[in-house]
Amino acid sequence: MEFKQELETGSFKMIGSTENSLKIKEVAEKCRLVKTDNGVKVEMAYTGPNASKYIQYVEKHREDLTKFLMNPDEADLYEWMDASHQTPTTLKKHEKEKLILYVNFDPETRIIMTGIADENVTMKLGAPLMEVNIDQLNRNEFKLRIYDMLLLADEIAVSMGNVDLRKMANIQIVKTYLTEIYDKYHENP
C-alpha cells in the first residue's frame, strides 16, 4: 500500500494499494486491437476478477494502450514509465535539464544499477533503467541487458526531447565501463 503524508495534519492518507494498481502490460495482455473504419481501437473481452478495474484502466489509458499494443518493442519504456510514475507530459518537463546516465555497483550485493541522474548524481525520475545481479548472468546476457538499457535510455530521451541525454545513451564509454565491471567482478557460481 502507498501512503502520503498530508501537510496540514501530518497524518498519513492511503493513496493506493499495490494489490489493486494495474500495470499497462498486464492490462494489454487482456486487450487486442481491432480495425475499424476510423483506424484501430482497443477492445477488451476480459470478464474475470477485477474486470471493472481493467475497464476503468482501458478507458483512462486508451491512447497509451493503443501505442503499447501497436509497438510491443516499446514495452520496456511503458513498464519504466509505470514504475517511475512518469507520463509523456512529466517527461517533457525534463527537456532542458542536464541529465546523465550513471552506474552504481555494489561489490557486496553484486547488484549493478543504472539510472538517469543530474550532475550531482542524484537519481532522477524515480526508477532505475537496469538493476541486475552480475553473477546471475553470463557475459552475453549481460551485454544484451546493457543494450536494452541504452535503448530504454534513448527512448526516454526522445520522449522528453532531451538532446544531451540522447547523446549519453549512445556513448561507447557506458558500454565499456559496464563490461569492465562485469569482467572484473563476475564470479562463476
Tab-separated table of C-alpha atoms in Angstrom:
chain	number	residue	atom	x	y	z
A	1	MET	CA	0.000	0.000	0.000
A	2	GLU	CA	1.129	3.545	-0.685
A	3	PHE	CA	0.632	6.446	1.685
A	4	LYS	CA	1.337	10.146	1.508
A	5	GLN	CA	1.708	12.476	4.448
A	6	GLU	CA	-0.681	15.397	4.481
A	7	LEU	CA	0.986	18.713	5.201
A	8	GLU	CA	-1.771	20.268	7.342
A	9	THR	CA	-2.476	17.363	9.705
A	10	GLY	CA	0.731	15.341	9.482
A	11	SER	CA	-1.371	12.196	9.178
A	12	PHE	CA	-0.903	9.583	6.501
A	13	LYS	CA	-3.522	9.100	3.818
A	14	MET	CA	-3.672	5.941	1.715
A	15	ILE	CA	-3.280	6.838	-1.962
A	16	GLY	CA	-3.143	3.402	-3.493
A	17	SER	CA	-2.806	-0.259	-2.887
A	18	THR	CA	-0.155	-2.293	-4.641
A	19	GLU	CA	-2.575	-5.211	-4.950
A	20	ASN	CA	-5.004	-3.085	-6.938
A	21	SER	CA	-2.668	-0.961	-9.047
A	22	LEU	CA	-2.559	-2.264	-12.575
A	23	LYS	CA	0.397	-2.183	-14.937
A	24	ILE	CA	-0.038	-1.411	-18.611
A	25	LYS	CA	1.482	-4.743	-19.631
A	26	GLU	CA	-0.980	-6.857	-17.629
A	27	VAL	CA	-3.941	-4.862	-18.962
A	28	ALA	CA	-2.614	-5.081	-22.531
A	29	GLU	CA	-2.453	-8.882	-22.224
A	30	LYS	CA	-6.245	-8.858	-21.863
A	31	CYS	CA	-6.799	-6.484	-24.806
A	32	ARG	CA	-6.478	-6.559	-28.539
A	33	LEU	CA	-6.513	-4.030	-31.348
A	34	VAL	CA	-9.483	-4.141	-33.706
A	35	LYS	CA	-9.515	-2.439	-37.103
A	36	THR	CA	-12.393	-0.024	-37.630
A	37	ASP	CA	-13.356	2.405	-40.375
A	38	ASN	CA	-11.675	5.158	-38.348
A	39	GLY	CA	-8.416	3.258	-37.694
A	40	VAL	CA	-7.854	0.938	-34.748
A	41	LYS	CA	-9.420	0.698	-31.321
A	42	VAL	CA	-8.597	-1.174	-28.137
A	43	GLU	CA	-11.052	-3.904	-27.251
A	44	MET	CA	-11.157	-5.883	-24.021
A	45	ALA	CA	-13.226	-9.022	-23.545
A	46	TYR	CA	-11.986	-9.840	-20.027
A	47	THR	CA	-14.711	-10.766	-17.527
A	48	GLY	CA	-12.642	-12.259	-14.707
A	49	PRO	CA	-11.808	-10.888	-11.243
A	50	ASN	CA	-11.456	-7.091	-11.035
A	51	ALA	CA	-12.871	-6.683	-14.563
A	52	SER	CA	-14.231	-3.241	-13.658
A	53	LYS	CA	-10.744	-2.054	-12.702
A	54	TYR	CA	-9.409	-3.279	-16.041
A	55	ILE	CA	-12.238	-1.491	-17.877
A	56	GLN	CA	-11.531	1.730	-15.950
A	57	TYR	CA	-7.838	1.407	-16.812
A	58	VAL	CA	-8.651	0.906	-20.501
A	59	GLU	CA	-10.951	3.959	-20.523
A	60	LYS	CA	-8.383	6.133	-18.756
A	61	HIS	CA	-5.306	4.954	-20.724
A	62	ARG	CA	-6.785	4.077	-24.122
A	63	GLU	CA	-4.191	6.090	-26.077
A	64	ASP	CA	-1.219	4.575	-24.206
A	65	LEU	CA	-2.661	1.072	-24.572
A	66	THR	CA	-3.096	1.597	-28.313
A	67	LYS	CA	0.525	2.739	-28.642
A	68	PHE	CA	1.682	-0.157	-26.462
A	69	LEU	CA	-0.219	-2.753	-28.498
A	70	MET	CA	0.955	-1.264	-31.798
A	71	ASN	CA	4.597	-1.098	-30.654
A	72	PRO	CA	5.311	-4.107	-28.431
A	73	ASP	CA	9.050	-3.354	-28.702
A	74	GLU	CA	8.464	-0.283	-26.541
A	75	ALA	CA	7.181	-2.400	-23.638
A	76	ASP	CA	10.291	-1.558	-21.563
A	77	LEU	CA	9.555	2.158	-21.897
A	78	TYR	CA	5.954	1.752	-20.743
A	79	GLU	CA	6.988	-0.515	-17.842
A	80	TRP	CA	9.643	2.003	-16.807
A	81	MET	CA	7.112	4.845	-17.011
A	82	ASP	CA	4.744	2.824	-14.787
A	83	ALA	CA	7.498	2.067	-12.246
A	84	SER	CA	8.763	5.656	-12.155
A	85	HIS	CA	5.263	7.211	-12.167
A	86	GLN	CA	6.112	9.258	-15.272
A	87	THR	CA	3.869	10.318	-18.126
A	88	PRO	CA	4.779	11.843	-21.503
A	89	THR	CA	3.825	15.223	-20.001
A	90	THR	CA	6.042	14.885	-16.912
A	91	LEU	CA	8.939	13.639	-19.037
A	92	LYS	CA	8.713	16.738	-21.240
A	93	LYS	CA	9.435	18.879	-18.144
A	94	HIS	CA	12.992	17.463	-18.122
A	95	GLU	CA	13.739	18.512	-21.700
A	96	LYS	CA	16.303	21.211	-20.838
A	97	GLU	CA	17.838	19.566	-17.764
A	98	LYS	CA	21.438	18.416	-17.857
A	99	LEU	CA	20.935	14.700	-17.260
A	100	ILE	CA	23.454	11.872	-17.324
A	101	LEU	CA	23.467	8.096	-17.173
A	102	TYR	CA	25.053	6.777	-14.009
A	103	VAL	CA	26.226	3.361	-12.924
A	104	ASN	CA	26.297	2.066	-9.360
A	105	PHE	CA	27.885	-1.279	-8.486
A	106	ASP	CA	27.870	-2.784	-5.001
A	107	PRO	CA	30.568	-5.499	-4.748
A	108	GLU	CA	28.892	-6.988	-1.654
A	109	THR	CA	25.367	-7.481	-3.041
A	110	ARG	CA	26.718	-7.985	-6.606
A	111	ILE	CA	23.993	-5.634	-7.867
A	112	ILE	CA	24.718	-3.244	-10.707
A	113	MET	CA	22.191	-0.479	-11.179
A	114	THR	CA	21.964	2.193	-13.847
A	115	GLY	CA	19.738	5.209	-13.910
A	116	ILE	CA	19.230	8.765	-15.027
A	117	ALA	CA	20.766	11.360	-12.728
A	118	ASP	CA	21.544	15.037	-12.580
A	119	GLU	CA	25.116	16.337	-12.410
A	120	ASN	CA	25.170	15.754	-8.629
A	121	VAL	CA	24.487	12.056	-9.307
A	122	THR	CA	21.095	12.319	-7.648
A	123	MET	CA	18.786	9.762	-9.232
A	124	LYS	CA	16.001	11.406	-11.192
A	125	LEU	CA	12.679	10.126	-12.477
A	126	GLY	CA	12.126	7.531	-9.773
A	127	ALA	CA	13.148	4.174	-11.243
A	128	PRO	CA	16.405	2.571	-12.368
A	129	LEU	CA	16.950	1.721	-16.023
A	130	MET	CA	18.610	-1.589	-15.171
A	131	GLU	CA	19.154	-3.447	-11.913
A	132	VAL	CA	20.782	-6.880	-12.104
A	133	ASN	CA	22.960	-9.239	-10.125
A	134	ILE	CA	26.012	-9.744	-12.340
A	135	ASP	CA	26.642	-13.242	-11.007
A	136	GLN	CA	23.285	-14.428	-12.355
A	137	LEU	CA	24.047	-13.545	-15.978
A	138	ASN	CA	26.591	-14.840	-18.451
A	139	ARG	CA	28.572	-12.287	-20.443
A	140	ASN	CA	26.245	-12.337	-23.475
A	141	GLU	CA	23.123	-11.945	-21.300
A	142	PHE	CA	24.799	-9.032	-19.543
A	143	LYS	CA	25.723	-7.354	-22.854
A	144	LEU	CA	22.116	-7.747	-24.007
A	145	ARG	CA	20.890	-6.085	-20.794
A	146	ILE	CA	23.287	-3.175	-21.418
A	147	TYR	CA	21.968	-2.670	-24.942
A	148	ASP	CA	18.363	-2.936	-23.719
A	149	MET	CA	19.164	-0.354	-21.044
A	150	LEU	CA	20.745	2.002	-23.600
A	151	LEU	CA	17.736	1.603	-25.913
A	152	LEU	CA	15.426	2.407	-22.994
A	153	ALA	CA	17.515	5.485	-22.088
A	154	ASP	CA	17.343	6.587	-25.731
A	155	GLU	CA	13.541	6.141	-25.819
A	156	ILE	CA	13.217	8.162	-22.598
A	157	ALA	CA	15.479	10.900	-24.020
A	158	VAL	CA	13.389	11.035	-27.212
A	159	SER	CA	10.160	11.175	-25.163
A	160	MET	CA	11.430	14.133	-23.174
A	161	GLY	CA	13.187	15.783	-26.119
A	162	ASN	CA	16.463	15.903	-24.155
A	163	VAL	CA	19.301	16.034	-26.702
A	164	ASP	CA	22.105	15.734	-24.113
A	165	LEU	CA	20.617	12.598	-22.566
A	166	ARG	CA	20.170	11.132	-26.026
A	167	LYS	CA	23.893	11.625	-26.683
A	168	MET	CA	24.689	9.917	-23.371
A	169	ALA	CA	22.575	6.887	-24.312
A	170	ASN	CA	24.722	6.336	-27.389
A	171	ILE	CA	28.183	6.678	-25.895
A	172	GLN	CA	30.645	3.833	-26.093
A	173	ILE	CA	32.114	4.569	-22.661
A	174	VAL	CA	28.966	3.374	-20.832
A	175	LYS	CA	29.148	0.013	-22.588
A	176	THR	CA	32.895	-0.229	-21.960
A	177	TYR	CA	32.580	0.697	-18.271
A	178	LEU	CA	29.779	-1.797	-17.642
A	179	THR	CA	31.680	-4.545	-19.457
A	180	GLU	CA	34.809	-3.819	-17.382
A	181	ILE	CA	32.791	-4.148	-14.180
A	182	TYR	CA	31.410	-7.462	-15.389
A	183	ASP	CA	34.849	-8.801	-16.369
A	184	LYS	CA	36.472	-7.670	-13.123
A	185	TYR	CA	33.799	-8.676	-10.600
A	186	HIS	CA	31.794	-11.516	-12.123
A	187	GLU	CA	32.196	-14.740	-10.181
A	188	ASN	CA	31.179	-18.039	-11.713
A	189	PRO	CA	28.756	-19.787	-9.338
